[in-house]
CSV table of N, CA, C and O in Angstrom, one decimal:
chain,number,residue,atom,x,y,z
A,1,MET,N,-76.5,392.2,-94.8
A,1,MET,CA,-76.1,392.6,-93.9
A,1,MET,C,-76.8,392.8,-92.6
A,1,MET,O,-77.3,393.6,-93.1
A,2,ALA,N,-76.3,393.0,-91.8
A,2,ALA,CA,-76.4,393.0,-90.4
A,2,ALA,C,-75.7,394.9,-89.7
A,2,ALA,O,-75.1,395.0,-90.4
A,3,GLU,N,-76.8,395.1,-89.0
A,3,GLU,CA,-77.0,396.4,-88.7
A,3,GLU,C,-75.2,397.0,-88.0
A,3,GLU,O,-75.2,396.0,-87.3
A,4,PRO,N,-75.1,398.1,-88.6
A,4,PRO,CA,-74.1,398.1,-87.2
A,4,PRO,C,-73.4,398.4,-86.1
A,4,PRO,O,-75.2,398.7,-86.0
A,5,LEU,N,-72.5,398.1,-85.5
A,5,LEU,CA,-72.3,397.9,-83.8
A,5,LEU,C,-72.5,399.6,-84.0
A,5,LEU,O,-72.2,400.4,-84.0
A,6,ASP,N,-73.2,400.0,-82.9
A,6,ASP,CA,-73.5,401.5,-82.1
A,6,ASP,C,-72.5,401.6,-81.3
A,6,ASP,O,-72.1,400.8,-80.4
A,7,PRO,N,-71.5,402.7,-81.7
A,7,PRO,CA,-70.8,402.9,-81.0
A,7,PRO,C,-70.6,403.5,-79.2
A,7,PRO,O,-69.9,403.5,-78.3
A,8,ASP,N,-72.0,404.3,-79.1
A,8,ASP,CA,-72.4,404.3,-77.9
A,8,ASP,C,-72.6,403.0,-77.2
A,8,ASP,O,-73.4,403.0,-76.1
A,9,MET,N,-72.8,401.5,-78.0
A,9,MET,CA,-73.7,400.4,-76.9
A,9,MET,C,-73.2,400.4,-75.6
A,9,MET,O,-74.5,399.6,-74.7
A,10,PHE,N,-72.0,400.7,-75.2
A,10,PHE,CA,-71.4,400.4,-73.9
A,10,PHE,C,-71.6,402.4,-73.5
A,10,PHE,O,-70.9,401.6,-71.8
A,11,LEU,N,-72.0,403.0,-73.1
A,11,LEU,CA,-72.6,404.5,-72.9
A,11,LEU,C,-72.2,404.3,-71.8
A,11,LEU,O,-71.9,405.3,-70.7
A,12,GLY,N,-73.4,403.7,-71.1
A,12,GLY,CA,-74.5,403.8,-69.8
A,12,GLY,C,-73.4,402.6,-68.9
A,12,GLY,O,-73.5,402.9,-67.5
A,13,CYS,N,-72.7,402.0,-69.2
A,13,CYS,CA,-72.0,400.7,-68.4
A,13,CYS,C,-71.2,402.0,-67.6
A,13,CYS,O,-69.9,402.5,-68.1
A,14,PRO,N,-70.3,401.1,-66.5
A,14,PRO,CA,-69.5,402.0,-65.4
A,14,PRO,C,-67.8,401.1,-66.4
A,14,PRO,O,-67.9,400.3,-66.2
A,15,PRO,N,-66.7,402.3,-66.3
A,15,PRO,CA,-65.5,401.7,-66.5
A,15,PRO,C,-64.9,401.4,-65.3
A,15,PRO,O,-64.0,402.0,-65.0
A,16,VAL,N,-65.4,400.0,-64.9
A,16,VAL,CA,-64.7,399.5,-64.0
A,16,VAL,C,-64.8,398.1,-64.3
A,16,VAL,O,-65.7,398.0,-65.3
A,17,ALA,N,-64.1,396.9,-63.6
A,17,ALA,CA,-64.7,395.8,-63.9
A,17,ALA,C,-66.2,395.1,-63.7
A,17,ALA,O,-66.1,396.3,-62.9
A,18,ALA,N,-66.1,394.3,-63.8
A,18,ALA,CA,-67.0,393.8,-64.0
A,18,ALA,C,-68.0,393.8,-62.2
A,18,ALA,O,-66.9,392.7,-61.9
A,19,PRO,N,-69.0,394.0,-61.9
A,19,PRO,CA,-69.4,393.8,-60.4
A,19,PRO,C,-69.6,392.1,-60.3
A,19,PRO,O,-69.5,391.9,-59.5
A,20,ILE,N,-70.0,391.2,-61.3
A,20,ILE,CA,-70.6,389.6,-60.7
A,20,ILE,C,-68.9,389.0,-61.0
A,20,ILE,O,-68.4,389.1,-61.8
A,21,ARG,N,-68.5,388.1,-59.5
A,21,ARG,CA,-67.6,387.2,-59.8
A,21,ARG,C,-67.0,386.1,-59.9
A,21,ARG,O,-66.5,385.4,-59.7
A,22,VAL,N,-68.4,385.4,-60.2
A,22,VAL,CA,-69.1,384.9,-60.3
A,22,VAL,C,-67.7,383.7,-61.3
A,22,VAL,O,-67.7,382.6,-61.5
A,23,GLY,N,-67.4,383.9,-62.2
A,23,GLY,CA,-66.7,384.1,-63.4
A,23,GLY,C,-64.8,383.4,-62.9
A,23,GLY,O,-64.1,383.1,-63.6
A,24,ASP,N,-64.7,383.8,-61.4
A,24,ASP,CA,-63.5,383.7,-61.5
A,24,ASP,C,-63.1,381.8,-60.3
A,24,ASP,O,-64.7,381.7,-60.4
A,25,LYS,N,-62.1,382.0,-59.7
A,25,LYS,CA,-62.0,380.2,-60.2
A,25,LYS,C,-63.2,379.6,-58.0
A,25,LYS,O,-63.8,378.8,-58.6
A,26,TRP,N,-63.2,380.5,-57.7
A,26,TRP,CA,-63.8,380.0,-56.6
A,26,TRP,C,-65.0,380.8,-56.5
A,26,TRP,O,-65.9,380.2,-55.5
A,27,THR,N,-65.8,382.0,-56.7
A,27,THR,CA,-67.0,382.1,-56.2
A,27,THR,C,-68.1,381.6,-56.0
A,27,THR,O,-68.6,380.9,-55.1
A,28,ALA,N,-68.1,380.8,-57.5
A,28,ALA,CA,-69.4,380.1,-58.3
A,28,ALA,C,-69.5,378.9,-56.6
A,28,ALA,O,-70.6,378.4,-55.7
A,29,LYS,N,-68.2,378.0,-56.5
A,29,LYS,CA,-68.2,377.6,-55.5
A,29,LYS,C,-68.7,377.7,-54.4
A,29,LYS,O,-68.7,377.0,-53.4
A,30,ILE,N,-68.0,378.9,-53.7
A,30,ILE,CA,-68.5,379.1,-52.5
A,30,ILE,C,-70.0,379.2,-52.2
A,30,ILE,O,-70.4,379.0,-51.4
A,31,ILE,N,-70.4,379.7,-52.9
A,31,ILE,CA,-71.8,380.1,-53.4
A,31,ILE,C,-72.2,378.8,-53.0
A,31,ILE,O,-73.3,378.4,-52.7
A,32,ARG,N,-72.6,377.4,-53.5
A,32,ARG,CA,-72.7,376.3,-53.6
A,32,ARG,C,-72.2,375.7,-52.7
A,32,ARG,O,-73.7,375.5,-52.2
A,33,CYS,N,-71.6,375.8,-51.8
A,33,CYS,CA,-70.8,375.4,-50.4
A,33,CYS,C,-72.0,376.2,-49.6
A,33,CYS,O,-72.2,375.4,-48.7
A,34,LEU,N,-72.4,377.6,-49.8
A,34,LEU,CA,-73.5,378.1,-48.9
A,34,LEU,C,-75.3,378.1,-49.0
A,34,LEU,O,-75.7,378.6,-48.5
A,35,GLU,N,-75.3,377.2,-50.3
A,35,GLU,CA,-76.7,377.4,-50.5
A,35,GLU,C,-77.1,376.7,-49.7
A,35,GLU,O,-78.9,377.5,-49.3
A,36,SER,N,-77.1,375.7,-48.9
A,36,SER,CA,-77.8,375.5,-48.4
A,36,SER,C,-78.2,375.6,-46.7
A,36,SER,O,-78.6,375.7,-46.3
A,37,ALA,N,-76.6,376.3,-46.0
A,37,ALA,CA,-76.9,376.2,-44.8
A,37,ALA,C,-75.5,377.3,-44.6
A,37,ALA,O,-74.5,377.2,-45.8
A,38,PRO,N,-75.2,377.9,-43.3
A,38,PRO,CA,-73.9,378.5,-43.3
A,38,PRO,C,-73.0,378.2,-42.9
A,38,PRO,O,-73.5,376.5,-42.6
A,39,ARG,N,-71.5,378.2,-43.4
A,39,ARG,CA,-70.5,377.2,-43.3
A,39,ARG,C,-69.4,378.6,-42.4
A,39,ARG,O,-69.3,379.1,-42.4
A,40,ARG,N,-68.9,377.5,-41.9
A,40,ARG,CA,-67.4,378.1,-40.9
A,40,ARG,C,-66.6,377.8,-42.2
A,40,ARG,O,-66.2,376.7,-42.8
A,41,PHE,N,-65.0,378.8,-42.1
A,41,PHE,CA,-64.2,378.9,-42.5
A,41,PHE,C,-63.5,377.5,-42.8
A,41,PHE,O,-63.1,377.3,-44.3
A,42,THR,N,-63.5,376.4,-42.3
A,42,THR,CA,-62.5,375.2,-42.0
A,42,THR,C,-63.5,374.4,-42.7
A,42,THR,O,-63.2,373.3,-43.7
A,43,GLU,N,-65.0,374.4,-42.5
A,43,GLU,CA,-65.2,373.7,-43.8
A,43,GLU,C,-65.7,373.9,-45.2
A,43,GLU,O,-65.6,373.8,-46.0
A,44,LEU,N,-65.7,374.9,-45.3
A,44,LEU,CA,-65.0,375.5,-46.9
A,44,LEU,C,-64.1,375.0,-47.5
A,44,LEU,O,-63.7,374.5,-48.7
A,45,GLN,N,-62.9,375.6,-46.3
A,45,GLN,CA,-61.8,374.8,-47.0
A,45,GLN,C,-61.5,373.7,-47.2
A,45,GLN,O,-60.7,373.1,-48.4
A,46,ALA,N,-62.2,372.8,-46.3
A,46,ALA,CA,-62.0,371.1,-46.9
A,46,ALA,C,-62.9,371.1,-47.8
A,46,ALA,O,-62.5,370.1,-48.1
A,47,THR,N,-63.2,371.3,-48.3
A,47,THR,CA,-64.4,371.0,-49.4
A,47,THR,C,-64.0,372.0,-50.7
A,47,THR,O,-64.1,371.5,-51.8
A,48,LEU,N,-62.9,373.1,-50.8
A,48,LEU,CA,-62.1,373.7,-51.5
A,48,LEU,C,-61.2,372.8,-51.8
A,48,LEU,O,-60.0,374.0,-51.8
A,49,ARG,N,-61.0,371.9,-52.0
A,49,ARG,CA,-60.0,371.6,-52.4
A,49,ARG,C,-58.8,372.1,-53.1
A,49,ARG,O,-59.1,372.5,-54.4
A,50,GLY,N,-57.5,372.5,-52.7
A,50,GLY,CA,-56.8,373.2,-53.5
A,50,GLY,C,-56.4,375.0,-53.2
A,50,GLY,O,-55.6,375.1,-54.0
A,51,ILE,N,-57.6,375.3,-52.6
A,51,ILE,CA,-58.1,376.8,-52.3
A,51,ILE,C,-56.9,377.3,-51.1
A,51,ILE,O,-56.8,376.6,-50.1
A,52,THR,N,-55.9,377.8,-51.3
A,52,THR,CA,-54.8,377.7,-49.7
A,52,THR,C,-55.9,379.2,-49.1
A,52,THR,O,-56.7,379.8,-49.5
A,53,PRO,N,-55.2,378.5,-47.7
A,53,PRO,CA,-56.2,380.0,-46.7
A,53,PRO,C,-56.3,381.4,-47.0
A,53,PRO,O,-57.4,382.1,-46.8
A,54,LYS,N,-55.4,382.1,-47.8
A,54,LYS,CA,-55.0,383.4,-47.7
A,54,LYS,C,-56.2,383.8,-49.0
A,54,LYS,O,-56.9,384.6,-49.5
A,55,VAL,N,-56.5,382.7,-50.6
A,55,VAL,CA,-57.1,382.9,-51.2
A,55,VAL,C,-58.2,383.0,-50.6
A,55,VAL,O,-59.3,384.0,-51.5
A,56,LEU,N,-58.9,381.6,-50.0
A,56,LEU,CA,-60.0,381.5,-49.5
A,56,LEU,C,-60.3,383.0,-48.7
A,56,LEU,O,-61.7,384.0,-49.1
A,57,THR,N,-59.9,383.8,-47.5
A,57,THR,CA,-59.8,385.1,-47.1
A,57,THR,C,-60.4,385.7,-48.2
A,57,THR,O,-61.0,386.5,-47.8
A,58,GLU,N,-59.2,385.9,-49.1
A,58,GLU,CA,-59.4,387.1,-50.0
A,58,GLU,C,-60.6,386.8,-50.8
A,58,GLU,O,-61.9,387.4,-51.1
A,59,SER,N,-61.4,385.7,-51.2
A,59,SER,CA,-62.4,385.6,-52.2
A,59,SER,C,-64.0,385.5,-51.1
A,59,SER,O,-64.5,386.8,-51.5
A,60,LEU,N,-63.8,385.6,-49.7
A,60,LEU,CA,-65.1,385.8,-48.4
A,60,LEU,C,-65.6,387.0,-48.2
A,60,LEU,O,-65.8,387.7,-48.8
A,61,ARG,N,-63.4,387.9,-48.4
A,61,ARG,CA,-63.9,389.7,-48.3
A,61,ARG,C,-64.6,390.1,-49.4
A,61,ARG,O,-65.2,391.2,-49.4
A,62,SER,N,-64.1,389.5,-50.6
A,62,SER,CA,-64.5,390.2,-52.1
A,62,SER,C,-66.2,390.1,-51.4
A,62,SER,O,-66.8,390.9,-52.3
A,63,MET,N,-66.2,388.8,-51.5
A,63,MET,CA,-68.1,388.7,-51.7
A,63,MET,C,-68.9,389.5,-50.6
A,63,MET,O,-69.7,389.5,-50.9
A,64,GLU,N,-68.1,389.4,-49.5
A,64,GLU,CA,-69.2,390.4,-48.4
A,64,GLU,C,-68.9,391.5,-48.8
A,64,GLU,O,-69.6,392.4,-49.0
A,65,ARG,N,-68.0,391.8,-49.6
A,65,ARG,CA,-68.0,393.8,-49.8
A,65,ARG,C,-68.8,394.3,-50.4
A,65,ARG,O,-69.8,394.9,-50.5
A,66,ASP,N,-69.2,392.8,-52.1
A,66,ASP,CA,-70.0,392.6,-53.0
A,66,ASP,C,-72.1,392.8,-52.6
A,66,ASP,O,-72.4,392.7,-53.2
A,67,GLY,N,-71.6,392.4,-51.1
A,67,GLY,CA,-72.5,391.9,-50.0
A,67,GLY,C,-73.8,390.6,-51.1
A,67,GLY,O,-74.9,390.3,-50.4
A,68,LEU,N,-72.5,389.7,-51.5
A,68,LEU,CA,-72.6,388.0,-51.3
A,68,LEU,C,-73.4,387.7,-50.3
A,68,LEU,O,-74.1,386.2,-50.3
A,69,LEU,N,-72.3,387.5,-49.3
A,69,LEU,CA,-72.6,387.1,-47.8
A,69,LEU,C,-72.3,388.1,-46.6
A,69,LEU,O,-71.7,388.8,-46.8
A,70,THR,N,-72.6,387.4,-45.9
A,70,THR,CA,-72.3,387.8,-44.9
A,70,THR,C,-71.5,386.8,-44.0
A,70,THR,O,-71.4,385.5,-43.5
A,71,ARG,N,-70.3,387.7,-43.3
A,71,ARG,CA,-69.6,387.4,-41.8
A,71,ARG,C,-70.5,387.3,-40.2
A,71,ARG,O,-70.1,388.7,-40.0
A,72,THR,N,-70.4,386.5,-39.7
A,72,THR,CA,-70.8,386.2,-38.3
A,72,THR,C,-69.6,385.7,-37.6
A,72,THR,O,-69.6,384.8,-37.8
A,73,ALA,N,-69.1,387.1,-37.1
A,73,ALA,CA,-68.5,386.3,-35.3
A,73,ALA,C,-69.2,386.3,-34.3
A,73,ALA,O,-69.7,386.9,-33.7
A,74,TYR,N,-68.6,384.9,-33.2
A,74,TYR,CA,-69.6,384.7,-32.4
A,74,TYR,C,-68.7,385.1,-31.4
A,74,TYR,O,-67.0,384.5,-31.2
A,75,ASP,N,-68.6,385.4,-29.8
A,75,ASP,CA,-67.9,385.4,-29.3
A,75,ASP,C,-67.8,384.4,-27.7
A,75,ASP,O,-69.1,384.7,-26.7
A,76,GLU,N,-67.3,383.4,-28.5
A,76,GLU,CA,-67.3,381.8,-27.6
A,76,GLU,C,-65.1,381.7,-27.6
A,76,GLU,O,-65.0,382.5,-28.6
A,77,ILE,N,-65.0,381.3,-27.3
A,77,ILE,CA,-63.9,380.5,-27.2
A,77,ILE,C,-63.8,379.1,-27.4
A,77,ILE,O,-64.6,378.1,-26.6
A,78,PRO,N,-63.6,378.4,-28.5
A,78,PRO,CA,-62.5,379.2,-29.8
A,78,PRO,C,-63.7,379.9,-30.1
A,78,PRO,O,-64.8,380.2,-30.0
A,79,PRO,N,-62.7,381.3,-31.2
A,79,PRO,CA,-64.0,382.3,-31.6
A,79,PRO,C,-64.2,380.9,-33.0
A,79,PRO,O,-63.5,380.1,-33.8
A,80,ARG,N,-65.5,381.7,-32.8
A,80,ARG,CA,-66.5,380.6,-34.3
A,80,ARG,C,-66.5,382.0,-35.4
A,80,ARG,O,-67.5,383.3,-34.8
A,81,VAL,N,-66.6,382.0,-36.6
A,81,VAL,CA,-67.2,382.7,-37.5
A,81,VAL,C,-67.7,382.0,-38.4
A,81,VAL,O,-67.5,380.5,-38.9
A,82,ASP,N,-69.1,382.5,-38.7
A,82,ASP,CA,-69.9,381.9,-39.9
A,82,ASP,C,-69.7,382.9,-41.0
A,82,ASP,O,-70.3,383.8,-41.1
A,83,TYR,N,-70.5,382.1,-42.4
A,83,TYR,CA,-70.4,382.5,-43.3
A,83,TYR,C,-72.0,382.6,-44.1
A,83,TYR,O,-72.0,381.5,-44.2
A,84,ARG,N,-72.0,383.2,-44.7
A,84,ARG,CA,-74.2,383.2,-44.5
A,84,ARG,C,-74.5,384.0,-45.7
A,84,ARG,O,-73.6,385.2,-46.2
A,85,LEU,N,-75.1,382.9,-47.1
A,85,LEU,CA,-75.1,384.1,-48.5
A,85,LEU,C,-76.2,385.2,-47.8
A,85,LEU,O,-77.2,384.6,-47.2
A,86,THR,N,-76.1,386.2,-48.7
A,86,THR,CA,-77.5,387.0,-48.8
A,86,THR,C,-78.4,387.3,-49.9
A,86,THR,O,-78.0,386.1,-50.5
A,87,GLU,N,-79.3,387.3,-49.6
A,87,GLU,CA,-80.3,387.6,-50.6
A,87,GLU,C,-79.7,387.6,-51.9
A,87,GLU,O,-79.9,387.1,-53.3
A,88,LEU,N,-78.9,388.6,-52.5
A,88,LEU,CA,-78.3,388.9,-53.5
A,88,LEU,C,-77.5,388.0,-53.6
A,88,LEU,O,-77.2,387.3,-54.6
A,89,GLY,N,-76.5,387.3,-52.3
A,89,GLY,CA,-76.0,386.0,-53.7
A,89,GLY,C,-76.4,384.8,-53.5
A,89,GLY,O,-76.4,384.1,-55.0
A,90,ARG,N,-77.9,384.6,-53.2
A,90,ARG,CA,-79.3,383.7,-53.6
A,90,ARG,C,-79.4,384.3,-55.1
A,90,ARG,O,-79.5,383.2,-55.0
A,91,SER,N,-79.2,385.8,-55.3
A,91,SER,CA,-79.8,385.5,-56.2
A,91,SER,C,-78.8,385.2,-57.9
A,91,SER,O,-79.8,385.0,-59.0
A,92,LEU,N,-77.9,384.4,-57.1
A,92,LEU,CA,-76.6,384.5,-58.1
A,92,LEU,C,-77.2,382.7,-57.8
A,92,LEU,O,-76.2,381.9,-60.2
A,93,ILE,N,-78.2,381.7,-57.6
A,93,ILE,CA,-77.7,380.8,-57.9
A,93,ILE,C,-78.5,380.2,-59.3
A,93,ILE,O,-77.9,379.4,-60.1
A,94,GLU,N,-80.1,381.2,-59.8
A,94,GLU,CA,-80.4,380.9,-60.7
A,94,GLU,C,-79.9,381.0,-61.8
A,94,GLU,O,-79.4,379.5,-62.9
A,95,PRO,N,-79.2,381.9,-62.1
A,95,PRO,CA,-78.4,382.8,-63.2
A,95,PRO,C,-76.9,381.0,-63.5
A,95,PRO,O,-76.5,380.5,-64.2
A,96,MET,N,-76.2,380.9,-61.8
A,96,MET,CA,-75.5,379.5,-62.5
A,96,MET,C,-76.1,378.2,-62.6
A,96,MET,O,-75.6,377.9,-63.5
A,97,ASN,N,-77.3,378.3,-62.5
A,97,ASN,CA,-77.6,375.8,-62.8
A,97,ASN,C,-78.5,377.2,-64.2
A,97,ASN,O,-77.9,375.6,-64.4
A,98,ALA,N,-78.2,377.9,-65.2
A,98,ALA,CA,-78.6,377.9,-66.0
A,98,ALA,C,-77.3,377.7,-67.0
A,98,ALA,O,-77.1,377.0,-67.7
A,99,GLY,N,-76.3,378.4,-65.8
A,99,GLY,CA,-75.0,377.8,-66.7
A,99,GLY,C,-74.5,376.4,-66.6
A,99,GLY,O,-73.5,375.7,-67.6
A,100,CYS,N,-74.8,375.5,-65.4
A,100,CYS,CA,-74.4,374.8,-65.4
A,100,CYS,C,-75.4,373.5,-66.4
A,100,CYS,O,-74.9,372.7,-67.1
A,101,GLU,N,-76.2,374.2,-66.4
A,101,GLU,CA,-77.2,373.1,-67.6
A,101,GLU,C,-76.6,373.0,-68.8
A,101,GLU,O,-76.5,372.9,-69.6
A,102,TRP,N,-76.8,374.5,-69.2
A,102,TRP,CA,-75.3,374.9,-71.0
A,102,TRP,C,-74.2,374.0,-71.0
A,102,TRP,O,-73.9,373.3,-72.0
A,103,SER,N,-73.5,374.3,-69.5
A,103,SER,CA,-72.4,373.1,-69.5
A,103,SER,C,-73.1,371.6,-69.5
A,103,SER,O,-72.4,370.7,-70.5
A,104,ARG,N,-73.8,370.6,-69.5
A,104,ARG,CA,-74.7,369.3,-69.4
A,104,ARG,C,-74.6,369.6,-70.8
A,104,ARG,O,-74.2,368.3,-71.6
A,105,ARG,N,-75.8,370.4,-71.5
A,105,ARG,CA,-75.6,369.9,-72.8
A,105,ARG,C,-74.5,370.4,-73.8
A,105,ARG,O,-75.0,369.9,-74.8
A,106,HIS,N,-73.7,371.6,-73.3
A,106,HIS,CA,-73.2,371.8,-75.0
A,106,HIS,C,-71.4,371.5,-74.3
A,106,HIS,O,-70.7,372.0,-75.5
A,107,LEU,N,-70.9,370.8,-73.4
A,107,LEU,CA,-69.5,371.0,-73.0
A,107,LEU,C,-69.2,369.7,-73.7
A,107,LEU,O,-67.8,370.1,-74.6
A,108,ALA,N,-69.6,368.8,-74.3
A,108,ALA,CA,-68.7,367.8,-75.4
A,108,ALA,C,-68.7,368.7,-76.6
A,108,ALA,O,-67.6,369.1,-77.6
A,109,GLU,N,-68.9,369.0,-77.1
A,109,GLU,CA,-69.7,370.7,-78.6
A,109,GLU,C,-68.6,371.1,-78.5
A,109,GLU,O,-67.3,371.2,-79.4
A,110,LEU,N,-68.0,372.0,-77.1
A,110,LEU,CA,-67.1,373.1,-77.0
A,110,LEU,C,-66.2,372.5,-76.7
A,110,LEU,O,-65.0,373.7,-77.4
A,111,MET,N,-65.8,371.5,-76.4
A,111,MET,CA,-64.7,370.4,-76.3
A,111,MET,C,-63.9,370.2,-77.8
A,111,MET,O,-62.6,370.3,-78.6
A,112,ARG,N,-64.7,369.9,-78.4
A,112,ARG,CA,-64.3,369.6,-79.9
A,112,ARG,C,-64.3,370.6,-80.5
A,112,ARG,O,-63.1,370.6,-81.4
A,113,ALA,N,-64.6,371.8,-80.6
A,113,ALA,CA,-64.3,373.1,-81.0
A,113,ALA,C,-62.9,373.0,-80.8
A,113,ALA,O,-62.2,373.8,-81.9
A,114,ARG,N,-63.0,373.3,-79.2
A,114,ARG,CA,-61.3,373.2,-78.9
A,114,ARG,C,-60.3,372.7,-79.6
A,114,ARG,O,-59.0,372.9,-79.9
A,115,ASP,N,-60.5,371.4,-79.5
A,115,ASP,CA,-59.4,370.3,-79.9
A,115,ASP,C,-59.2,371.1,-81.1
A,115,ASP,O,-58.0,371.1,-81.7
A,116,SER,N,-60.5,370.8,-82.0
A,116,SER,CA,-60.3,371.3,-83.6
A,116,SER,C,-59.8,373.0,-83.6
A,116,SER,O,-58.3,372.7,-85.3
A,117,TRP,N,-59.7,373.4,-82.9
A,117,TRP,CA,-58.9,374.8,-82.8
A,117,TRP,C,-57.6,374.8,-82.7
A,117,TRP,O,-57.0,375.4,-83.2
A,118,TYR,N,-57.4,374.1,-81.9
A,118,TYR,CA,-55.8,373.7,-81.5
A,118,TYR,C,-55.0,373.1,-82.7
A,118,TYR,O,-54.3,373.2,-82.8
A,119,GLU,N,-55.6,372.2,-83.0
A,119,GLU,CA,-55.3,370.9,-84.3
A,119,GLU,C,-54.7,372.5,-85.1
A,119,GLU,O,-53.5,371.9,-86.4
A,120,SER,N,-55.9,373.0,-86.2
A,120,SER,CA,-55.7,374.2,-87.6
A,120,SER,C,-54.5,375.4,-87.0
A,120,SER,O,-54.0,375.1,-87.3
A,121,THR,N,-54.5,375.9,-85.4
A,121,THR,CA,-53.7,376.9,-85.2
A,121,THR,C,-52.0,375.6,-84.8
A,121,THR,O,-51.1,376.6,-84.9
A,122,SER,N,-51.9,374.5,-84.1
A,122,SER,CA,-50.5,374.3,-83.4
A,122,SER,C,-50.2,373.0,-84.0
A,122,SER,O,-48.7,372.9,-84.4
A,123,GLY,N,-51.1,372.4,-84.5
A,123,GLY,CA,-50.9,371.3,-85.3
A,123,GLY,C,-51.1,369.9,-84.5
A,123,GLY,O,-50.7,368.8,-84.4
A,124,ILE,N,-51.2,370.3,-83.1
A,124,ILE,CA,-51.1,369.5,-82.2
A,124,ILE,C,-52.2,368.7,-82.2
A,124,ILE,O,-53.4,369.8,-81.6
A,125,PRO,N,-52.8,367.5,-81.9
A,125,PRO,CA,-54.4,366.9,-81.7
A,125,PRO,C,-54.5,367.1,-80.5
A,125,PRO,O,-53.9,366.6,-79.6
A,126,GLY,N,-55.9,368.1,-80.1
A,126,GLY,CA,-56.2,367.7,-78.5
A,126,GLY,C,-55.9,367.7,-77.9
A,126,GLY,O,-55.5,367.2,-76.5
A,127,ARG,N,-55.7,369.3,-77.7
A,127,ARG,CA,-55.1,370.2,-76.8
A,127,ARG,C,-56.3,370.6,-75.7
A,127,ARG,O,-55.6,370.7,-74.3
A,128,SER,N,-57.0,370.6,-75.8
A,128,SER,CA,-58.1,371.1,-75.0
A,128,SER,C,-58.4,370.8,-73.4
A,128,SER,O,-57.9,371.4,-72.7
A,129,GLY,N,-58.5,369.7,-73.3
A,129,GLY,CA,-58.5,369.2,-72.0
A,129,GLY,C,-59.5,369.7,-70.9
A,129,GLY,O,-59.4,370.6,-71.1
A,130,VAL,N,-59.9,369.2,-70.2
A,130,VAL,CA,-61.5,369.9,-69.4
A,130,VAL,C,-60.4,370.6,-68.3
A,130,VAL,O,-61.1,371.5,-68.1
A,131,GLU,N,-59.3,370.6,-68.2
A,131,GLU,CA,-58.9,371.5,-67.1
A,131,GLU,C,-58.6,372.7,-67.1
A,131,GLU,O,-58.5,373.6,-66.7
A,132,SER,N,-58.6,373.2,-69.3
A,132,SER,CA,-58.7,374.4,-69.5
A,132,SER,C,-59.8,375.4,-69.7
A,132,SER,O,-60.5,376.7,-70.0
A,133,ILE,N,-60.9,374.4,-69.0
A,133,ILE,CA,-62.7,375.3,-68.5
A,133,ILE,C,-62.1,375.8,-67.8
A,133,ILE,O,-61.4,375.7,-66.3
């Protein structure tokens, strides 16, 4: 029999949202885009197909607020702004690589488990699909 869970196991954790935002739809992709060099807004938007300017702006501001990237505005005409990963932002690359490796090894297994779960709960075969990941 397993040891009972300690009711105070999360006592030291602050009662706020998790500080790491890599689980959202865009942050990890933005980190990948900035991994090799600073990029401009339009470069990021062109690569991140489907992101709206509003969502990209919000994502970049959140990442800047959290210290994951810096925003540098140059006094030029036309105006130029570059986004660059900070050391804190770069520190997420290794865990992200581990997550990607886990996905490469186990994605098919995960998808089979989802398909099985959907079949057993809804009677509809194979509902999982890659888009639900």
